[in-house]
Tab-separated table of C-alpha atoms and ligand atoms in Angstrom:
chain	number	residue	atom	x	y	z
H	1	MET	CA	-61.864	64.907	29.641
H	2	SER	CA	-64.899	66.491	28.485
H	3	THR	CA	-65.152	70.424	28.030
H	4	ASP	CA	-68.214	70.438	25.972
H	5	PRO	CA	-71.445	69.818	27.583
H	6	GLU	CA	-73.098	69.140	24.267
H	7	SER	CA	-70.615	66.378	23.560
H	8	PRO	CA	-71.869	62.738	22.980
H	9	ALA	CA	-70.225	61.436	26.081
H	10	ALA	CA	-70.344	64.113	28.615
H	11	ASP	CA	-69.921	62.573	31.945
H	12	PRO	CA	-69.720	64.677	35.235
H	13	ALA	CA	-67.385	62.108	36.893
H	14	ALA	CA	-65.042	61.722	33.821
H	15	ASP	CA	-62.500	64.455	34.979
H	16	ASP	CA	-61.936	62.408	38.061
H	17	VAL	CA	-60.446	59.345	36.425
H	18	CYS	CA	-57.047	58.448	34.812
H	19	TYR	CA	-55.708	55.422	32.752
H	20	VAL	CA	-52.996	53.021	33.352
H	21	GLY	CA	-52.960	51.386	29.912
H	22	PRO	CA	-56.499	49.945	29.604
H	23	ILE	CA	-57.119	50.245	33.346
H	24	ARG	CA	-59.299	52.992	34.530
H	25	MET	CA	-58.869	54.410	38.147
H	26	ARG	CA	-59.221	57.260	40.417
H	27	PRO	CA	-55.922	59.351	40.630
H	28	GLU	CA	-55.359	58.537	44.209
H	29	GLN	CA	-55.004	54.921	43.292
H	30	ARG	CA	-52.135	55.464	40.916
H	31	GLY	CA	-48.367	55.883	41.165
H	32	LYS	CA	-45.737	56.561	38.489
H	33	THR	CA	-46.630	56.264	34.768
H	34	THR	CA	-45.447	53.203	33.020
H	35	ASP	CA	-43.208	55.094	30.600
H	36	ARG	CA	-41.521	56.822	33.779
H	37	ARG	CA	-41.036	53.474	35.461
H	38	LEU	CA	-39.297	51.983	32.063
H	39	LEU	CA	-37.143	54.931	31.634
H	40	GLU	CA	-36.246	55.386	35.399
H	41	TRP	CA	-32.553	55.374	36.273
H	42	VAL	CA	-31.390	52.702	38.626
H	43	ASP	CA	-28.157	53.271	40.494
H	44	PRO	CA	-25.711	50.586	39.199
H	45	ARG	CA	-24.015	50.298	42.612
H	46	ASP	CA	-27.352	49.221	44.163
H	47	ALA	CA	-27.188	45.358	43.672
H	48	ASP	CA	-30.715	44.708	44.829
H	49	ARG	CA	-32.352	47.454	42.630
H	50	ARG	CA	-30.153	45.966	39.564
H	51	ALA	CA	-31.389	42.519	40.046
H	52	GLU	CA	-35.030	43.827	40.505
H	53	ARG	CA	-34.752	45.762	37.380
H	54	THR	CA	-33.351	42.926	35.453
H	55	MET	CA	-36.354	40.753	36.448
H	56	ARG	CA	-38.938	43.434	35.814
H	57	ASP	CA	-37.540	44.585	32.400
H	58	SER	CA	-37.745	40.901	31.049
H	59	TRP	CA	-41.339	40.738	31.887
H	60	ARG	CA	-41.918	44.172	30.700
H	61	VAL	CA	-41.130	42.920	27.255
H	62	LEU	CA	-44.454	40.743	27.431
H	63	ARG	CA	-46.367	43.749	28.340
H	64	ILE	CA	-44.949	45.967	25.400
H	65	GLN	CA	-45.594	42.870	23.087
H	66	SER	CA	-49.168	42.748	24.178
H	67	GLU	CA	-49.678	46.466	23.731
H	68	PHE	CA	-48.486	46.100	20.114
H	69	VAL	CA	-50.914	43.213	19.731
H	70	ALA	CA	-53.797	45.034	21.052
H	71	GLY	CA	-53.015	48.091	18.897
H	72	PHE	CA	-52.505	46.185	15.753
H	73	ASP	CA	-55.813	44.381	16.489
H	74	ALA	CA	-57.713	47.554	17.105
H	75	MET	CA	-56.291	49.396	14.137
H	76	SER	CA	-56.576	46.474	11.728
H	77	GLU	CA	-59.862	47.572	10.081
H	78	VAL	CA	-58.887	51.234	9.571
H	79	ALA	CA	-58.703	52.115	5.906
H	80	GLU	CA	-57.233	55.234	4.478
H	81	ALA	CA	-56.188	57.613	7.542
H	82	VAL	CA	-54.608	60.753	8.347
H	83	THR	CA	-52.974	61.456	11.686
H	84	VAL	CA	-53.634	64.903	13.139
H	85	PHE	CA	-51.451	66.480	15.726
H	86	GLY	CA	-51.777	69.711	17.632
H	87	SER	CA	-51.859	71.541	21.097
H	88	ALA	CA	-53.553	69.666	24.004
H	89	ARG	CA	-54.326	73.170	25.354
H	90	LEU	CA	-56.529	74.746	22.732
H	91	ALA	CA	-59.797	76.159	24.249
H	92	PRO	CA	-62.824	74.925	22.510
H	93	ASP	CA	-63.791	78.520	21.878
H	94	SER	CA	-60.583	79.439	20.317
H	95	PRO	CA	-60.130	80.145	16.582
H	96	GLU	CA	-57.659	77.451	16.318
H	97	TYR	CA	-60.152	74.980	17.711
H	98	ALA	CA	-62.518	75.937	14.999
H	99	LEU	CA	-59.809	75.489	12.425
H	100	GLY	CA	-59.066	71.931	13.791
H	101	VAL	CA	-62.831	70.953	13.505
H	102	ARG	CA	-62.956	72.109	9.946
H	103	VAL	CA	-59.693	70.175	9.174
H	104	GLY	CA	-61.153	67.011	10.694
H	105	ARG	CA	-64.211	67.464	8.815
H	106	ALA	CA	-62.566	68.182	5.582
H	107	LEU	CA	-60.404	64.998	5.863
H	108	GLY	CA	-63.570	63.055	6.960
H	109	GLU	CA	-65.611	64.305	3.956
H	110	ALA	CA	-62.741	63.146	1.814
H	111	GLY	CA	-62.985	59.723	2.998
H	112	TYR	CA	-60.129	59.691	5.585
H	113	ALA	CA	-60.373	58.252	8.991
H	114	VAL	CA	-58.808	60.704	11.400
H	115	ILE	CA	-56.278	59.648	14.024
H	116	THR	CA	-55.326	61.821	16.858
H	117	GLY	CA	-53.751	61.640	20.198
H	118	GLY	CA	-57.274	61.266	21.726
H	119	GLY	CA	-56.747	64.193	24.208
H	120	PRO	CA	-58.180	67.577	24.484
H	121	GLY	CA	-57.540	70.644	22.414
H	122	ALA	CA	-56.608	70.374	18.702
H	123	MET	CA	-56.911	66.538	19.087
H	124	GLN	CA	-60.398	66.932	20.340
H	125	ALA	CA	-61.110	69.408	17.568
H	126	ALA	CA	-59.982	67.203	14.628
H	127	ASN	CA	-62.029	64.247	16.210
H	128	GLN	CA	-65.024	66.438	16.530
H	129	GLY	CA	-64.777	67.240	12.819
H	130	ALA	CA	-64.293	63.771	11.668
H	131	HIS	CA	-67.105	62.398	13.871
H	132	GLU	CA	-69.451	65.103	12.467
H	133	ALA	CA	-68.453	64.148	8.839
H	134	GLY	CA	-69.397	60.503	9.551
H	135	ALA	CA	-65.832	59.407	9.277
H	136	GLN	CA	-64.000	57.135	11.611
H	137	SER	CA	-62.718	59.204	14.508
H	138	ILE	CA	-59.805	57.434	16.277
H	139	GLY	CA	-58.051	58.457	19.378
H	140	LEU	CA	-54.639	56.897	20.546
H	141	ASN	CA	-54.315	58.137	24.046
H	142	ILE	CA	-51.348	57.927	26.446
H	143	GLU	CA	-50.884	57.219	30.127
H	144	LEU	CA	-50.115	60.585	31.788
H	145	PRO	CA	-49.119	61.590	35.237
H	146	PHE	CA	-52.536	63.353	35.758
H	147	GLU	CA	-55.908	62.222	35.043
H	148	GLN	CA	-56.906	62.135	31.373
H	149	GLY	CA	-59.465	60.485	29.282
H	150	LEU	CA	-60.394	60.113	25.701
H	151	ASN	CA	-61.999	63.153	24.201
H	152	PRO	CA	-65.748	62.677	23.749
H	153	TRP	CA	-65.575	62.762	19.807
H	154	VAL	CA	-63.476	59.792	19.738
H	155	ASP	CA	-65.386	56.576	18.177
H	156	LEU	CA	-62.530	54.120	18.291
H	157	GLY	CA	-60.061	54.737	21.167
H	158	MET	CA	-57.261	53.007	22.877
H	159	ASN	CA	-55.065	54.005	25.959
H	160	PHE	CA	-51.363	53.200	25.680
H	161	ARG	CA	-49.003	52.706	28.421
H	162	TYR	CA	-45.840	53.099	26.080
H	163	PHE	CA	-45.312	56.132	24.022
H	164	PHE	CA	-43.282	54.257	21.435
H	165	VAL	CA	-45.882	51.804	20.856
H	166	ARG	CA	-48.426	54.633	20.272
H	167	LYS	CA	-46.181	56.426	18.019
H	168	THR	CA	-45.787	53.426	15.970
H	169	MET	CA	-49.499	53.340	15.354
H	170	PHE	CA	-49.633	57.025	14.449
H	171	VAL	CA	-47.327	56.372	11.506
H	172	LYS	CA	-48.210	52.812	10.471
H	173	TYR	CA	-51.828	53.418	9.966
H	174	ALA	CA	-51.738	56.902	8.353
H	175	GLN	CA	-51.169	58.117	4.791
H	176	ALA	CA	-50.159	61.658	6.030
H	177	PHE	CA	-49.587	63.818	8.945
H	178	VAL	CA	-51.362	67.062	9.570
H	179	CYS	CA	-50.012	69.553	12.168
H	180	LEU	CA	-52.244	72.066	13.772
H	181	PRO	CA	-50.463	74.761	15.969
H	182	GLY	CA	-49.024	73.126	19.054
H	183	GLY	CA	-46.308	72.979	21.509
H	184	MET	CA	-43.534	70.515	22.517
H	185	GLY	CA	-45.603	67.380	21.854
H	186	THR	CA	-46.670	68.485	18.457
H	187	LEU	CA	-43.090	69.579	17.428
H	188	ASP	CA	-41.745	66.183	18.691
H	189	GLU	CA	-44.341	64.298	16.498
H	190	LEU	CA	-43.570	66.681	13.544
H	191	PHE	CA	-39.751	66.141	13.633
H	192	GLU	CA	-40.147	62.532	14.144
H	193	ALA	CA	-42.259	62.283	11.051
H	194	LEU	CA	-39.770	64.502	9.293
H	195	THR	CA	-37.008	62.282	10.250
H	196	LEU	CA	-38.824	59.070	9.167
H	197	VAL	CA	-39.478	60.623	5.696
H	198	GLN	CA	-35.925	62.113	5.509
H	199	THR	CA	-34.401	58.805	6.164
H	200	LYS	CA	-36.926	57.050	3.831
H	201	LYS	CA	-38.278	54.908	6.686
H	202	VAL	CA	-41.784	55.890	5.276
H	203	VAL	CA	-42.213	57.133	1.653
H	204	ARG	CA	-44.849	59.190	0.030
H	205	PHE	CA	-45.902	60.457	3.270
H	206	PRO	CA	-47.000	64.205	3.139
H	207	ILE	CA	-46.613	66.319	6.164
H	208	VAL	CA	-48.975	69.273	6.022
H	209	LEU	CA	-48.738	72.177	8.514
H	210	VAL	CA	-51.961	74.241	8.998
H	211	GLY	CA	-51.454	77.982	9.649
H	212	SER	CA	-48.683	79.953	7.939
H	213	ASP	CA	-48.711	82.617	10.712
H	214	PHE	CA	-47.935	79.986	13.219
H	215	TRP	CA	-45.485	77.720	11.238
H	216	GLY	CA	-43.750	80.566	9.204
H	217	GLY	CA	-41.218	81.557	11.742
H	218	LEU	CA	-40.108	77.775	12.137
H	219	LEU	CA	-39.768	77.304	8.399
H	220	ASP	CA	-37.850	80.621	8.060
H	221	TRP	CA	-35.409	79.253	10.816
H	222	MET	CA	-35.071	75.861	9.181
H	223	ARG	CA	-34.172	77.575	5.818
H	224	ASP	CA	-32.039	80.393	7.124
H	225	VAL	CA	-30.157	78.435	9.865
H	226	LEU	CA	-30.492	74.687	9.263
H	227	ALA	CA	-30.271	74.632	5.410
H	228	ALA	CA	-27.825	77.711	5.190
H	229	ARG	CA	-25.345	76.010	7.704
H	230	GLY	CA	-25.657	72.642	5.985
H	231	MET	CA	-27.622	70.794	8.806
H	232	ILE	CA	-30.300	69.790	6.436
H	233	SER	CA	-30.436	69.684	2.514
H	234	PRO	CA	-32.442	72.516	0.984
H	235	GLU	CA	-34.848	69.899	-0.584
H	236	ASP	CA	-35.554	68.707	2.932
H	237	LEU	CA	-37.803	71.919	3.277
H	238	ASP	CA	-39.849	70.373	0.364
H	239	LEU	CA	-41.055	67.593	2.880
H	240	LEU	CA	-43.332	70.145	4.379
H	241	THR	CA	-46.430	71.861	2.820
H	242	VAL	CA	-47.886	74.870	4.722
H	243	VAL	CA	-51.598	75.693	4.049
H	244	ASP	CA	-54.153	77.931	5.713
H	245	ASP	CA	-57.544	76.710	4.357
H	246	PRO	CA	-58.772	73.279	5.561
H	247	ASP	CA	-59.689	72.258	2.109
H	248	ASP	CA	-56.151	72.627	1.115
H	249	VAL	CA	-55.114	70.064	3.443
H	250	VAL	CA	-56.814	67.426	1.515
H	251	ALA	CA	-55.516	68.798	-1.721
H	252	ALA	CA	-51.978	68.905	-0.396
H	253	ILE	CA	-52.291	65.317	0.934
H	254	GLU	CA	-53.660	63.929	-2.505
H	255	ALA	CA	-51.085	65.906	-4.645
H	256	ALA	CA	-48.233	64.425	-2.613
H	257	ALA	CA	-49.436	60.960	-2.045
H	258	PRO	CA	-52.127	59.672	-4.501
H	259	THR	CA	-53.191	56.713	-2.541
H	260	ARG	CA	-56.473	56.194	-4.068
H	261	PRO	CA	-56.989	52.776	-5.679
H	262	GLY	CA	-55.181	52.421	-9.125
H	263	MET	CA	-53.081	55.565	-8.437
H	264	ASN	CA	-50.330	54.006	-6.173
H	265	PRO	CA	-50.021	50.368	-6.702
H	266	PRO	CA	-48.246	48.768	-3.703
H	267	GLY	CA	-44.708	47.975	-4.181
H	268	VAL	CA	-44.332	49.596	-7.652
H	269	ASP	CA	-43.865	53.282	-6.839
H	270	GLY	CA	-42.454	53.325	-3.375
H	271	THR	CA	-45.313	52.194	-1.172
H	272	ILE	CA	-43.925	49.708	1.595
H	273	ALA	CA	-45.252	47.463	3.836
H	274	ARG	CA	-45.057	49.051	7.331
Q	301	LIG	C1	-54.306	69.487	29.111
Q	301	LIG	C2	-53.263	68.531	28.768
Q	301	LIG	C3	-51.866	69.231	28.737
Q	301	LIG	C4	-53.530	67.383	28.431
Q	301	LIG	C5	-52.637	66.400	27.879
Q	301	LIG	N1	-53.050	65.331	27.256
Q	301	LIG	C6	-52.741	64.688	26.137
Q	301	LIG	N2	-53.351	63.582	25.736
Q	301	LIG	C7	-53.080	63.054	24.569
Q	301	LIG	N3	-51.913	63.406	23.878
Q	301	LIG	C8	-51.160	64.455	24.154
Q	301	LIG	C9	-51.478	65.181	25.410
Q	301	LIG	N4	-50.491	66.197	25.602
Q	301	LIG	C10	-49.808	66.020	24.523
Q	301	LIG	N5	-50.143	65.010	23.800
Q	301	LIG	C11	-49.570	64.477	22.366
Q	301	LIG	O1	-48.695	65.732	22.064
Q	301	LIG	C12	-49.272	66.494	21.077
Q	301	LIG	C13	-49.610	67.824	21.704
Q	301	LIG	O2	-48.630	68.279	22.424
Q	301	LIG	P1	-48.556	69.838	22.668
Q	301	LIG	O3	-49.707	70.230	23.518
Q	301	LIG	O4	-48.387	70.476	21.433
Q	301	LIG	O5	-47.479	69.947	23.623
Q	301	LIG	C14	-50.566	65.828	20.628
Q	301	LIG	O6	-50.554	65.684	19.239
Q	301	LIG	C15	-50.453	64.423	21.223
Q	301	LIG	O7	-50.278	63.257	20.547
């Protein structure tokens, strides 16, 4: 979906297509998303539907497997990377979009590839900044019930059918997460990352929130309600770093996870094979 006429891939027909996994089609050609089909409830009293589901689900495993293979292949050359999340709804002329571009650029100039969800808004902003910095700009898009394409600043892109395959790629190939202001999707991605770090599924994985005015209320609630009532440990709050200046994003990542050669030998100080 291109909102910027100056963008490298402005295509007047691009808004009129959608993706089903790697397949590009006009909206009128498509039915439900793959995720919706996978998660659809089937009435257990309906023997025919049950039998059909059993058969379809077995075959579906192969499609899921192939999506992992394609994802691992596409991402295998990615070096150091940071995944940036944030609202799909930011307008390109908003201050938050400009902030996202500066974050993407700062990460790119520091030598990180930038991975996003490949969509519009904050994702596009971070991809734009990374592209402009000459860094690898990666977009991992997802099939949605409405038309959607990779944003025009993505240099390496993939369209996923399955949300959980895409989420694996976000974590597996990144050294850190950065969250720009966002809504449900961003909160989901933030809390998934937090849970993975809290449960030590990933270690040395900094999570940086950009914008203290936006995130401050959430942090207050986490401290005053979650920690105060014993739902999380007070130290869990240390898993998050809040910054306002894009340059501080890089500093926060490098302070929390020194991944440069020689600073973090694999297997010695907590790095794990993901
Ligand atoms: C205009 C519009 C709503 C487009 C949606 N298009 C999207 N394309 C790709 N990833 C997305 C999209 N919407 C949500 N996400 C995922 O959820 C996050 C944003 O969700 P939200 O806007 O904060 O809740 C992103 O980091 C991204 O990984």
